[in-house]
């Protein structure tokens, strides 16, 4: 699953890194270009100063006035050099010592710029111009060592890189705060949905970002539609069940008519069939009891509901004098449909009371994983039949009345919650042991 926060963070990080890298490259290029242009301009002025000090004598010899030569050109390998030549005549700066520069003559008005290695492998920038003076063509090349300039530019690049890196970290910290602040309403929506799941809320609060508001509205509209549809379905099922019970009553009344006394087998078949159908209807009626406004994930008051359910079962099995023991640990919780829980426990406890000799036990424990355990002291069930208990219509003993649907219905409801229903033999009471495990997000 794609993380929106990670996606935004990486997008901003890549954008900032690319922007600062581009900015560093542009600024570095601009500094290099500016310093180089200034150096070229200075070397050109130096060349013009040397031109002012040159002249041809009467015999056509090229002369250079020492007054126009800076002292820096006198020191050997100083990094500042010049070459002046006209025809075969050539003057070089004393700083070159016995080294010459590979400079070619230029025509009048021509100029060029070159990068070459000079004395002691010094990186040189050479500016060459062709001039016309006293009817003679003079080529003047002025060179300067770029080592100090490159070192200065390198220091600037390093300093600028450090400043840019610190700026990048500062911007990343700021953008992280901005992203976290922008996504904080989504966390509030998540918490609100958790409350919706636990039954503390019935709708999602629409206090998130403007971009998310339409999604929240659609989700709330869907929740309302689902609740209305569920209520209508339960009402329709209840109406159908009541209508069928009315028809069954009429069918039983018809079986009781005097003329049916001559057909006892048919009358008994009718009674058995209507009784079986009636059991099925009763189970479906229990599923349709919840009418009106409901919140499927509302927290159920376990103590109050279990106490009422146990009291009802004791009244039903009063003749059998069933001892129903129950215990709920303080941390036990159930979030879900109250009617679903009563349907599950009602069927399982009813089955336990029906098969027990005298005792039934209900234990509810756990917090993150809520566990319901129902045990009885009855005959239990053969191991090879345990997996068949939730099959619709299966009855371990046909001599005891029942429709064979109770455990199947309980299994279907448990399965709808994603919980786990298992059967075994009770170590404490010796009869059947039923265990239901609801995870935190399920019950």
C-alpha positions as a LaTeX table, in Angstrom:
\begin{tabular}{lrrr}
\hline
Residue & $x$ (\AA) & $y$ (\AA) & $z$ (\AA) \\
\hline
Unk1 & 0.00 & 0.00 & 0.00 \\
Unk2 & 1.38 & 3.41 & $-0.95$ \\
Unk3 & 2.01 & 5.77 & 1.98 \\
Unk4 & 0.80 & 9.27 & 1.19 \\
Unk5 & 3.24 & 10.77 & 3.69 \\
Unk6 & 6.17 & 8.82 & 2.24 \\
Unk7 & 5.08 & 9.68 & $-1.30$ \\
Unk8 & 4.88 & 13.41 & $-0.53$ \\
Unk9 & 8.13 & 13.37 & 1.45 \\
Unk10 & 10.12 & 11.63 & $-1.26$ \\
Unk11 & 8.60 & 13.85 & $-3.93$ \\
Unk12 & 9.62 & 16.98 & $-2.05$ \\
Unk13 & 13.07 & 15.57 & $-1.20$ \\
Unk14 & 13.80 & 14.73 & $-4.84$ \\
Unk15 & 12.46 & 18.12 & $-5.97$ \\
Unk16 & 14.57 & 20.03 & $-3.43$ \\
Unk17 & 17.72 & 18.03 & $-4.18$ \\
Unk18 & 17.23 & 18.55 & $-7.92$ \\
Unk19 & 16.52 & 22.27 & $-7.43$ \\
Unk20 & 19.52 & 22.88 & $-5.16$ \\
Unk21 & 21.81 & 20.82 & $-7.40$ \\
Unk22 & 20.69 & 22.83 & $-10.43$ \\
Unk23 & 21.11 & 26.05 & $-8.49$ \\
Unk24 & 24.62 & 25.01 & $-7.39$ \\
Unk25 & 25.56 & 24.16 & $-10.98$ \\
Unk26 & 24.19 & 27.45 & $-12.34$ \\
Unk27 & 25.84 & 29.57 & $-9.65$ \\
Unk28 & 29.15 & 27.72 & $-10.12$ \\
Unk29 & 29.01 & 28.24 & $-13.88$ \\
Unk30 & 28.12 & 31.91 & $-13.40$ \\
Unk31 & 31.03 & 32.46 & $-10.99$ \\
Unk32 & 33.45 & 30.69 & $-13.33$ \\
Unk33 & 32.18 & 32.70 & $-16.28$ \\
Unk34 & 32.33 & 36.00 & $-14.39$ \\
Unk35 & 35.86 & 35.47 & $-13.05$ \\
Unk36 & 37.09 & 34.25 & $-16.43$ \\
Unk37 & 35.58 & 37.26 & $-18.21$ \\
Unk38 & 37.19 & 39.60 & $-15.71$ \\
Unk39 & 40.54 & 37.83 & $-16.16$ \\
Unk40 & 40.27 & 38.02 & $-19.95$ \\
Unk41 & 39.46 & 41.74 & $-19.71$ \\
Unk42 & 42.45 & 42.33 & $-17.44$ \\
Unk43 & 44.78 & 40.35 & $-19.70$ \\
Unk44 & 43.50 & 42.35 & $-22.64$ \\
Unk45 & 44.38 & 45.59 & $-20.82$ \\
Unk46 & 47.81 & 44.17 & $-20.03$ \\
Unk47 & 48.23 & 43.41 & $-23.73$ \\
Unk48 & 47.20 & 46.96 & $-24.67$ \\
Unk49 & 49.69 & 48.34 & $-22.13$ \\
Unk50 & 52.44 & 46.23 & $-23.70$ \\
Unk51 & 51.33 & 47.42 & $-27.15$ \\
Unk52 & 51.79 & 51.00 & $-25.97$ \\
Unk53 & 55.40 & 50.20 & $-25.06$ \\
Unk54 & 56.29 & 48.66 & $-28.44$ \\
Unk55 & 57.58 & 50.44 & $-31.51$ \\
Unk56 & 59.62 & 49.87 & $-34.65$ \\
Unk57 & 62.91 & 51.71 & $-35.06$ \\
Unk58 & 64.21 & 53.07 & $-38.34$ \\
Unk59 & 65.66 & 49.71 & $-39.29$ \\
Unk60 & 62.33 & 47.91 & $-38.61$ \\
Unk61 & 63.47 & 46.30 & $-35.36$ \\
Unk62 & 60.71 & 45.68 & $-32.79$ \\
Unk63 & 61.51 & 47.42 & $-29.52$ \\
Unk64 & 59.77 & 47.20 & $-26.10$ \\
Unk65 & 59.97 & 50.02 & $-23.55$ \\
Unk66 & 60.67 & 48.53 & $-20.08$ \\
Unk67 & 58.54 & 51.25 & $-18.46$ \\
Unk68 & 55.42 & 49.51 & $-19.75$ \\
Unk69 & 56.45 & 46.09 & $-18.37$ \\
Unk70 & 55.23 & 45.22 & $-14.88$ \\
Unk71 & 57.68 & 43.76 & $-12.39$ \\
Unk72 & 55.59 & 40.59 & $-12.16$ \\
Unk73 & 56.85 & 39.66 & $-15.62$ \\
Unk74 & 60.46 & 39.79 & $-14.39$ \\
Unk75 & 60.18 & 37.13 & $-11.68$ \\
Unk76 & 60.83 & 33.58 & $-13.03$ \\
Unk77 & 57.78 & 31.34 & $-13.24$ \\
Unk78 & 55.66 & 33.99 & $-11.54$ \\
Unk79 & 52.53 & 32.81 & $-13.36$ \\
Unk80 & 52.35 & 35.98 & $-15.45$ \\
Unk81 & 53.83 & 35.78 & $-18.94$ \\
Unk82 & 53.79 & 37.53 & $-22.29$ \\
Unk83 & 55.00 & 36.86 & $-25.82$ \\
Unk84 & 55.30 & 39.66 & $-28.39$ \\
Unk85 & 56.34 & 38.95 & $-31.96$ \\
Unk86 & 56.21 & 40.47 & $-35.38$ \\
Unk87 & 57.44 & 38.45 & $-38.28$ \\
Unk88 & 60.54 & 36.64 & $-37.06$ \\
Unk89 & 61.16 & 39.03 & $-34.21$ \\
Unk90 & 60.02 & 37.72 & $-30.81$ \\
Unk91 & 60.09 & 39.13 & $-27.27$ \\
Unk92 & 59.19 & 36.96 & $-24.26$ \\
Unk93 & 58.84 & 37.89 & $-20.61$ \\
Unk94 & 61.77 & 37.10 & $-18.30$ \\
Unk95 & 59.27 & 35.14 & $-16.14$ \\
Unk96 & 59.22 & 32.47 & $-18.85$ \\
Unk97 & 62.94 & 32.04 & $-18.30$ \\
Unk98 & 64.01 & 29.70 & $-21.12$ \\
Unk99 & 60.51 & 28.37 & $-21.89$ \\
Unk100 & 58.45 & 29.57 & $-24.82$ \\
Unk101 & 54.69 & 29.44 & $-25.38$ \\
Unk102 & 53.28 & 27.82 & $-28.55$ \\
Unk103 & 51.57 & 30.96 & $-29.89$ \\
Unk104 & 50.80 & 31.48 & $-33.60$ \\
Unk105 & 50.69 & 34.95 & $-35.20$ \\
Unk106 & 47.31 & 36.56 & $-35.80$ \\
Unk107 & 46.19 & 39.03 & $-38.42$ \\
Unk108 & 45.28 & 42.58 & $-37.51$ \\
Unk109 & 42.10 & 42.75 & $-35.41$ \\
Unk110 & 41.99 & 39.02 & $-34.77$ \\
Unk111 & 41.94 & 37.67 & $-31.18$ \\
Unk112 & 41.70 & 34.31 & $-29.50$ \\
Unk113 & 41.64 & 32.71 & $-26.08$ \\
Unk114 & 43.42 & 29.46 & $-25.25$ \\
Unk115 & 44.05 & 27.13 & $-22.31$ \\
Unk116 & 47.52 & 25.60 & $-22.32$ \\
Unk117 & 50.06 & 24.20 & $-19.88$ \\
Unk118 & 52.92 & 26.59 & $-19.22$ \\
Unk119 & 56.15 & 26.36 & $-17.28$ \\
Unk120 & 56.15 & 23.71 & $-14.57$ \\
Unk121 & 52.83 & 22.46 & $-15.98$ \\
Unk122 & 51.01 & 25.58 & $-14.79$ \\
Unk123 & 47.45 & 25.81 & $-16.22$ \\
Unk124 & 47.44 & 29.03 & $-18.22$ \\
Unk125 & 44.77 & 31.19 & $-19.79$ \\
Unk126 & 46.29 & 32.92 & $-22.82$ \\
Unk127 & 44.69 & 35.91 & $-24.53$ \\
Unk128 & 46.14 & 36.65 & $-27.97$ \\
Unk129 & 45.46 & 39.76 & $-30.11$ \\
Unk130 & 46.70 & 40.90 & $-33.49$ \\
Unk131 & 47.49 & 44.63 & $-33.77$ \\
Unk132 & 48.61 & 47.08 & $-36.50$ \\
Unk133 & 51.28 & 49.60 & $-35.47$ \\
Unk134 & 53.58 & 51.73 & $-37.62$ \\
Unk135 & 52.77 & 49.78 & $-40.72$ \\
Unk136 & 53.73 & 46.55 & $-38.95$ \\
Unk137 & 51.62 & 43.66 & $-37.63$ \\
Unk138 & 52.23 & 42.78 & $-33.98$ \\
Unk139 & 50.87 & 39.72 & $-32.14$ \\
Unk140 & 50.75 & 40.03 & $-28.34$ \\
Unk141 & 49.91 & 37.05 & $-26.09$ \\
Unk142 & 49.41 & 37.60 & $-22.37$ \\
Unk143 & 49.02 & 34.57 & $-20.07$ \\
Unk144 & 48.23 & 34.04 & $-16.40$ \\
Unk145 & 48.36 & 31.02 & $-14.14$ \\
Unk146 & 44.81 & 29.77 & $-13.35$ \\
Unk147 & 45.83 & 27.64 & $-10.33$ \\
Unk148 & 45.00 & 30.28 & $-7.70$ \\
Unk149 & 41.78 & 31.21 & $-9.52$ \\
Unk150 & 40.70 & 27.57 & $-9.70$ \\
Unk151 & 41.55 & 27.08 & $-6.02$ \\
Unk152 & 39.42 & 30.10 & $-5.13$ \\
Unk153 & 36.52 & 28.83 & $-7.24$ \\
Unk154 & 36.90 & 25.39 & $-5.65$ \\
Unk155 & 36.73 & 26.92 & $-2.16$ \\
Unk156 & 33.63 & 28.85 & $-3.19$ \\
Unk157 & 32.03 & 25.67 & $-4.60$ \\
Unk158 & 32.77 & 23.77 & $-1.41$ \\
Unk159 & 31.43 & 26.56 & 0.80 \\
Unk160 & 28.37 & 26.94 & $-1.39$ \\
Unk161 & 27.81 & 23.15 & $-1.31$ \\
Unk162 & 27.98 & 23.13 & 2.51 \\
Unk163 & 25.57 & 26.06 & 2.75 \\
Unk164 & 23.26 & 24.39 & 0.22 \\
Unk165 & 23.39 & 21.12 & 2.15 \\
Unk166 & 22.53 & 22.87 & 5.41 \\
Unk167 & 19.76 & 24.70 & 3.59 \\
Unk168 & 18.52 & 21.38 & 2.20 \\
Unk169 & 18.35 & 19.86 & 5.69 \\
Unk170 & 16.50 & 22.92 & 6.97 \\
Unk171 & 14.04 & 22.79 & 4.07 \\
Unk172 & 13.51 & 19.04 & 4.57 \\
Unk173 & 12.77 & 19.62 & 8.25 \\
Unk174 & 10.32 & 22.38 & 7.37 \\
Unk175 & 8.63 & 20.33 & 4.64 \\
Unk176 & 8.33 & 17.37 & 7.04 \\
Unk177 & 6.56 & 19.59 & 9.55 \\
Unk178 & 4.34 & 20.91 & 6.77 \\
Unk179 & 3.49 & 17.37 & 5.57 \\
Unk180 & 2.80 & 16.13 & 9.10 \\
Unk181 & 0.63 & 19.15 & 9.80 \\
Unk182 & $-1.22$ & 18.68 & 6.49 \\
Unk183 & $-1.83$ & 14.98 & 7.21 \\
Unk184 & $-2.85$ & 15.47 & 10.84 \\
Unk185 & $-6.55$ & 15.83 & 9.89 \\
Unk186 & $-6.29$ & 12.42 & 8.16 \\
Unk187 & $-5.13$ & 10.91 & 11.47 \\
Unk188 & $-8.15$ & 12.49 & 13.12 \\
Unk189 & $-10.34$ & 10.91 & 10.45 \\
Unk190 & $-8.64$ & 7.56 & 11.12 \\
Unk191 & $-9.35$ & 7.91 & 14.85 \\
Unk192 & $-12.93$ & 8.83 & 14.03 \\
Unk193 & $-13.30$ & 5.71 & 11.87 \\
Unk194 & $-11.90$ & 3.66 & 14.78 \\
Unk195 & $-14.63$ & 5.14 & 16.98 \\
Unk196 & $-17.13$ & 4.27 & 14.26 \\
Unk197 & $-15.85$ & 0.68 & 14.34 \\
Unk198 & $-16.13$ & 0.53 & 18.13 \\
Unk199 & $-19.64$ & 1.96 & 18.03 \\
Unk200 & $-18.79$ & 5.28 & 19.71 \\
Unk201 & $-19.79$ & 7.18 & 16.58 \\
Unk202 & $-22.38$ & 6.58 & 13.88 \\
Unk203 & $-20.89$ & 8.89 & 11.23 \\
Unk204 & $-17.46$ & 10.16 & 10.21 \\
Unk205 & $-16.88$ & 13.77 & 11.26 \\
Unk206 & $-16.38$ & 15.89 & 8.17 \\
Unk207 & $-13.64$ & 18.10 & 9.61 \\
Unk208 & $-10.80$ & 16.93 & 7.36 \\
Unk209 & $-9.09$ & 18.71 & 4.45 \\
Unk210 & $-11.26$ & 20.18 & 1.72 \\
Unk211 & $-9.89$ & 17.64 & $-0.77$ \\
Unk212 & $-11.04$ & 14.72 & 1.42 \\
Unk213 & $-14.45$ & 16.16 & 2.30 \\
Unk214 & $-16.26$ & 14.68 & $-0.76$ \\
Unk215 & $-14.91$ & 11.21 & 0.11 \\
Unk216 & $-16.13$ & 11.53 & 3.71 \\
Unk217 & $-19.55$ & 12.67 & 2.52 \\
Unk218 & $-19.83$ & 9.67 & 0.21 \\
Unk219 & $-18.76$ & 7.29 & 2.99 \\
Unk220 & $-21.34$ & 8.77 & 5.37 \\
Unk221 & $-23.97$ & 8.50 & 2.67 \\
Unk222 & $-22.99$ & 4.86 & 2.13 \\
Unk223 & $-23.19$ & 4.15 & 5.87 \\
Unk224 & $-26.70$ & 5.59 & 6.02 \\
Unk225 & $-27.74$ & 3.60 & 2.95 \\
Unk226 & $-26.35$ & 0.37 & 4.41 \\
Unk227 & $-28.11$ & 0.95 & 7.73 \\
Unk228 & $-31.41$ & 1.68 & 5.98 \\
Unk229 & $-31.04$ & $-1.33$ & 3.71 \\
Unk230 & $-30.20$ & $-3.59$ & 6.65 \\
Unk231 & $-33.20$ & $-2.35$ & 8.59 \\
Unk232 & $-35.52$ & $-2.84$ & 5.63 \\
Unk233 & $-34.17$ & $-6.34$ & 5.07 \\
Unk234 & $-34.72$ & $-7.30$ & 8.70 \\
Unk235 & $-38.21$ & $-5.80$ & 8.64 \\
Unk236 & $-39.05$ & $-7.71$ & 5.46 \\
Unk237 & $-37.69$ & $-10.93$ & 6.91 \\
Unk238 & $-39.70$ & $-10.39$ & 10.08 \\
Unk239 & $-42.85$ & $-9.70$ & 8.12 \\
Unk240 & $-42.32$ & $-12.81$ & 6.01 \\
Unk241 & $-41.67$ & $-14.97$ & 9.07 \\
Unk242 & $-44.81$ & $-13.72$ & 10.81 \\
Unk243 & $-46.85$ & $-14.36$ & 7.67 \\
Unk244 & $-45.52$ & $-17.91$ & 7.46 \\
Unk245 & $-46.30$ & $-18.52$ & 11.12 \\
Unk246 & $-49.87$ & $-17.42$ & 10.47 \\
Unk247 & $-50.14$ & $-19.90$ & 7.60 \\
Unk248 & $-48.67$ & $-22.66$ & 9.76 \\
Unk249 & $-51.24$ & $-21.93$ & 12.44 \\
Unk250 & $-54.02$ & $-22.30$ & 9.88 \\
Unk251 & $-52.43$ & $-25.56$ & 8.67 \\
Unk252 & $-52.31$ & $-26.90$ & 12.24 \\
Unk253 & $-55.93$ & $-25.89$ & 12.75 \\
Unk254 & $-56.84$ & $-27.76$ & 9.61 \\
Unk255 & $-55.06$ & $-30.84$ & 10.97 \\
Unk256 & $-57.15$ & $-30.62$ & 14.13 \\
Unk257 & $-60.46$ & $-30.81$ & 12.28 \\
Unk258 & $-62.66$ & $-33.85$ & 13.24 \\
Unk259 & $-62.40$ & $-35.50$ & 9.84 \\
Unk260 & $-58.61$ & $-35.75$ & 10.30 \\
Unk261 & $-59.07$ & $-38.08$ & 13.25 \\
Unk262 & $-59.53$ & $-40.89$ & 10.75 \\
Unk263 & $-56.09$ & $-40.08$ & 9.28 \\
Unk264 & $-53.74$ & $-39.99$ & 12.31 \\
Unk265 & $-50.58$ & $-40.65$ & 10.29 \\
Unk266 & $-51.25$ & $-37.68$ & 8.00 \\
Unk267 & $-52.07$ & $-35.52$ & 11.02 \\
Unk268 & $-48.78$ & $-36.49$ & 12.69 \\
Unk269 & $-46.83$ & $-35.80$ & 9.49 \\
Unk270 & $-48.43$ & $-32.35$ & 9.31 \\
Unk271 & $-47.56$ & $-31.68$ & 12.96 \\
Unk272 & $-43.93$ & $-32.75$ & 12.46 \\
Unk273 & $-43.56$ & $-30.67$ & 9.33 \\
Unk274 & $-45.13$ & $-27.54$ & 10.80 \\
Unk275 & $-43.08$ & $-27.94$ & 13.96 \\
Unk276 & $-39.86$ & $-28.16$ & 11.94 \\
Unk277 & $-40.82$ & $-25.14$ & 9.85 \\
Unk278 & $-41.77$ & $-23.28$ & 13.00 \\
Unk279 & $-38.32$ & $-23.91$ & 14.48 \\
Unk280 & $-36.72$ & $-22.53$ & 11.34 \\
Unk281 & $-38.95$ & $-19.45$ & 11.42 \\
Unk282 & $-38.13$ & $-18.85$ & 15.08 \\
Unk283 & $-34.45$ & $-18.76$ & 14.28 \\
Unk284 & $-34.98$ & $-16.34$ & 11.41 \\
Unk285 & $-37.23$ & $-14.19$ & 13.58 \\
Unk286 & $-34.41$ & $-13.86$ & 16.08 \\
Unk287 & $-32.22$ & $-12.57$ & 13.27 \\
Unk288 & $-34.88$ & $-10.01$ & 12.36 \\
Unk289 & $-35.50$ & $-8.63$ & 15.84 \\
Unk290 & $-33.29$ & $-5.61$ & 15.50 \\
Unk291 & $-35.38$ & $-2.78$ & 14.02 \\
Unk292 & $-34.82$ & 0.94 & 13.70 \\
Unk293 & $-31.48$ & 2.74 & 14.07 \\
Unk294 & $-28.55$ & 0.41 & 14.71 \\
Unk295 & $-24.81$ & 0.66 & 15.07 \\
Unk296 & $-23.28$ & $-2.75$ & 14.26 \\
Unk297 & $-20.04$ & $-2.05$ & 16.09 \\
Unk298 & $-21.50$ & $-0.64$ & 19.32 \\
Unk299 & $-19.91$ & $-1.89$ & 22.51 \\
Unk300 & $-22.17$ & $-4.42$ & 24.22 \\
Unk301 & $-22.72$ & $-4.43$ & 27.99 \\
Unk302 & $-21.74$ & $-8.06$ & 28.49 \\
Unk303 & $-22.74$ & $-8.38$ & 32.13 \\
Unk304 & $-26.24$ & $-6.99$ & 31.62 \\
Unk305 & $-26.93$ & $-9.00$ & 28.44 \\
Unk306 & $-25.51$ & $-12.28$ & 29.78 \\
Unk307 & $-27.43$ & $-11.92$ & 33.04 \\
Unk308 & $-30.69$ & $-11.43$ & 31.12 \\
Unk309 & $-29.95$ & $-14.32$ & 28.76 \\
Unk310 & $-29.06$ & $-16.72$ & 31.59 \\
Unk311 & $-32.21$ & $-15.72$ & 33.47 \\
Unk312 & $-34.32$ & $-16.51$ & 30.40 \\
Unk313 & $-32.68$ & $-19.92$ & 29.89 \\
Unk314 & $-33.16$ & $-20.81$ & 33.56 \\
Unk315 & $-36.85$ & $-20.10$ & 33.16 \\
Unk316 & $-37.05$ & $-22.20$ & 30.00 \\
Unk317 & $-35.24$ & $-25.15$ & 31.59 \\
Unk318 & $-36.77$ & $-24.71$ & 35.01 \\
Unk319 & $-38.08$ & $-28.27$ & 35.04 \\
Unk320 & $-34.58$ & $-29.60$ & 34.36 \\
Unk321 & $-33.07$ & $-27.37$ & 37.08 \\
Unk322 & $-30.00$ & $-26.54$ & 34.97 \\
Unk323 & $-27.21$ & $-24.84$ & 36.92 \\
Unk324 & $-25.84$ & $-22.15$ & 34.55 \\
Unk325 & $-22.55$ & $-20.70$ & 35.82 \\
Unk326 & $-21.03$ & $-17.67$ & 34.11 \\
Unk327 & $-17.97$ & $-15.48$ & 34.61 \\
Unk328 & $-16.74$ & $-12.38$ & 32.77 \\
Unk329 & $-13.22$ & $-11.05$ & 33.36 \\
Unk330 & $-12.93$ & $-7.25$ & 33.87 \\
Unk331 & $-10.97$ & $-6.72$ & 30.64 \\
Unk332 & $-13.41$ & $-8.63$ & 28.41 \\
Unk333 & $-14.91$ & $-6.50$ & 25.63 \\
Unk334 & $-17.23$ & $-7.09$ & 22.68 \\
Unk335 & $-17.87$ & $-4.51$ & 19.95 \\
Unk336 & $-20.53$ & $-5.60$ & 17.52 \\
Unk337 & $-24.22$ & $-6.15$ & 16.96 \\
Unk338 & $-25.95$ & $-6.89$ & 20.26 \\
Unk339 & $-28.47$ & $-9.10$ & 18.47 \\
Unk340 & $-25.68$ & $-11.07$ & 16.80 \\
Unk341 & $-24.07$ & $-11.76$ & 20.17 \\
Unk342 & $-27.39$ & $-12.83$ & 21.71 \\
Unk343 & $-28.11$ & $-15.02$ & 18.70 \\
Unk344 & $-24.72$ & $-16.74$ & 19.01 \\
Unk345 & $-24.79$ & $-17.24$ & 22.77 \\
Unk346 & $-28.51$ & $-18.00$ & 22.80 \\
Unk347 & $-28.09$ & $-20.87$ & 20.34 \\
Unk348 & $-24.95$ & $-22.23$ & 21.98 \\
Unk349 & $-26.26$ & $-21.99$ & 25.56 \\
Unk350 & $-29.62$ & $-23.39$ & 24.50 \\
Unk351 & $-27.85$ & $-26.35$ & 22.91 \\
Unk352 & $-25.73$ & $-26.83$ & 26.06 \\
Unk353 & $-28.83$ & $-26.72$ & 28.34 \\
Unk354 & $-30.63$ & $-29.17$ & 26.08 \\
Unk355 & $-27.82$ & $-31.76$ & 26.21 \\
Unk356 & $-26.41$ & $-31.25$ & 29.71 \\
Unk357 & $-27.19$ & $-33.37$ & 32.74 \\
Unk358 & $-27.28$ & $-30.51$ & 35.22 \\
Unk359 & $-24.47$ & $-27.97$ & 34.63 \\
Unk360 & $-23.53$ & $-25.43$ & 31.99 \\
Unk361 & $-20.58$ & $-23.00$ & 32.17 \\
Unk362 & $-19.96$ & $-19.75$ & 30.28 \\
Unk363 & $-16.61$ & $-17.93$ & 30.55 \\
Unk364 & $-15.73$ & $-14.68$ & 28.74 \\
Unk365 & $-12.14$ & $-13.44$ & 28.93 \\
Unk366 & $-9.49$ & $-11.44$ & 27.11 \\
Unk367 & $-9.17$ & $-7.89$ & 25.79 \\
Unk368 & $-7.34$ & $-7.84$ & 22.45 \\
Unk369 & $-8.68$ & $-11.32$ & 21.75 \\
Unk370 & $-12.07$ & $-11.90$ & 23.36 \\
Unk371 & $-12.72$ & $-15.58$ & 24.06 \\
Unk372 & $-16.14$ & $-17.12$ & 24.78 \\
Unk373 & $-16.07$ & $-20.65$ & 26.21 \\
Unk374 & $-19.28$ & $-22.68$ & 26.74 \\
Unk375 & $-19.09$ & $-26.10$ & 28.44 \\
Unk376 & $-21.62$ & $-28.62$ & 29.66 \\
Unk377 & $-21.61$ & $-31.95$ & 31.52 \\
Unk378 & $-23.57$ & $-33.82$ & 28.87 \\
Unk379 & $-22.47$ & $-36.79$ & 26.78 \\
Unk380 & $-20.46$ & $-34.57$ & 24.43 \\
Unk381 & $-19.93$ & $-35.48$ & 20.80 \\
Unk382 & $-17.86$ & $-38.10$ & 19.04 \\
Unk383 & $-14.64$ & $-36.70$ & 17.66 \\
Unk384 & $-15.48$ & $-37.66$ & 14.10 \\
Unk385 & $-18.76$ & $-35.73$ & 14.36 \\
Unk386 & $-17.31$ & $-32.45$ & 15.70 \\
Unk387 & $-16.82$ & $-31.02$ & 12.19 \\
Unk388 & $-20.43$ & $-31.88$ & 11.32 \\
Unk389 & $-22.02$ & $-29.92$ & 14.17 \\
Unk390 & $-22.31$ & $-26.71$ & 12.13 \\
Unk391 & $-23.82$ & $-28.45$ & 9.12 \\
Unk392 & $-27.42$ & $-27.35$ & 8.62 \\
Unk393 & $-29.91$ & $-30.03$ & 9.64 \\
Unk394 & $-27.31$ & $-32.25$ & 11.34 \\
Unk395 & $-28.48$ & $-33.70$ & 14.66 \\
Unk396 & $-26.23$ & $-35.91$ & 16.77 \\
Unk397 & $-29.24$ & $-37.53$ & 18.41 \\
Unk398 & $-32.58$ & $-37.64$ & 16.55 \\
Unk399 & $-34.41$ & $-38.56$ & 19.75 \\
Unk400 & $-33.99$ & $-35.06$ & 21.16 \\
Unk401 & $-36.22$ & $-32.40$ & 19.56 \\
Unk402 & $-34.55$ & $-29.74$ & 17.42 \\
Unk403 & $-34.11$ & $-28.46$ & 13.91 \\
Unk404 & $-30.35$ & $-28.89$ & 13.60 \\
Unk405 & $-29.99$ & $-25.17$ & 12.68 \\
Unk406 & $-28.88$ & $-23.54$ & 15.94 \\
Unk407 & $-25.16$ & $-24.31$ & 15.69 \\
Unk408 & $-25.17$ & $-23.66$ & 11.94 \\
Unk409 & $-26.67$ & $-20.20$ & 12.47 \\
Unk410 & $-24.18$ & $-19.46$ & 15.25 \\
Unk411 & $-21.33$ & $-20.54$ & 12.96 \\
Unk412 & $-22.58$ & $-18.30$ & 10.13 \\
Unk413 & $-22.72$ & $-15.25$ & 12.41 \\
Unk414 & $-19.29$ & $-15.96$ & 13.91 \\
Unk415 & $-17.87$ & $-16.40$ & 10.42 \\
Unk416 & $-19.33$ & $-13.04$ & 9.33 \\
Unk417 & $-17.17$ & $-11.39$ & 12.02 \\
Unk418 & $-14.05$ & $-13.18$ & 10.82 \\
Unk419 & $-13.91$ & $-14.96$ & 14.21 \\
Unk420 & $-13.15$ & $-18.63$ & 14.87 \\
Unk421 & $-15.59$ & $-21.22$ & 16.25 \\
Unk422 & $-14.23$ & $-24.56$ & 17.46 \\
Unk423 & $-15.59$ & $-27.64$ & 19.25 \\
Unk424 & $-13.95$ & $-30.13$ & 21.60 \\
Unk425 & $-14.46$ & $-32.02$ & 24.85 \\
Unk426 & $-14.63$ & $-30.14$ & 28.13 \\
Unk427 & $-11.84$ & $-31.09$ & 30.53 \\
Unk428 & $-13.73$ & $-29.56$ & 33.47 \\
Unk429 & $-17.28$ & $-30.85$ & 32.90 \\
Unk430 & $-16.73$ & $-33.75$ & 30.49 \\
Unk431 & $-19.28$ & $-32.70$ & 27.89 \\
Unk432 & $-19.05$ & $-30.51$ & 24.78 \\
Unk433 & $-16.74$ & $-27.50$ & 24.82 \\
Unk434 & $-17.38$ & $-24.63$ & 22.40 \\
Unk435 & $-14.85$ & $-21.81$ & 21.97 \\
Unk436 & $-15.25$ & $-18.57$ & 20.02 \\
Unk437 & $-12.31$ & $-16.23$ & 19.44 \\
Unk438 & $-12.93$ & $-12.63$ & 18.39 \\
Unk439 & $-9.87$ & $-10.59$ & 17.47 \\
Unk440 & $-9.65$ & $-6.94$ & 18.48 \\
Unk441 & $-10.90$ & $-5.65$ & 15.11 \\
Unk442 & $-13.67$ & $-8.24$ & 15.01 \\
Unk443 & $-15.37$ & $-8.04$ & 18.36 \\
\hline
\end{tabular}
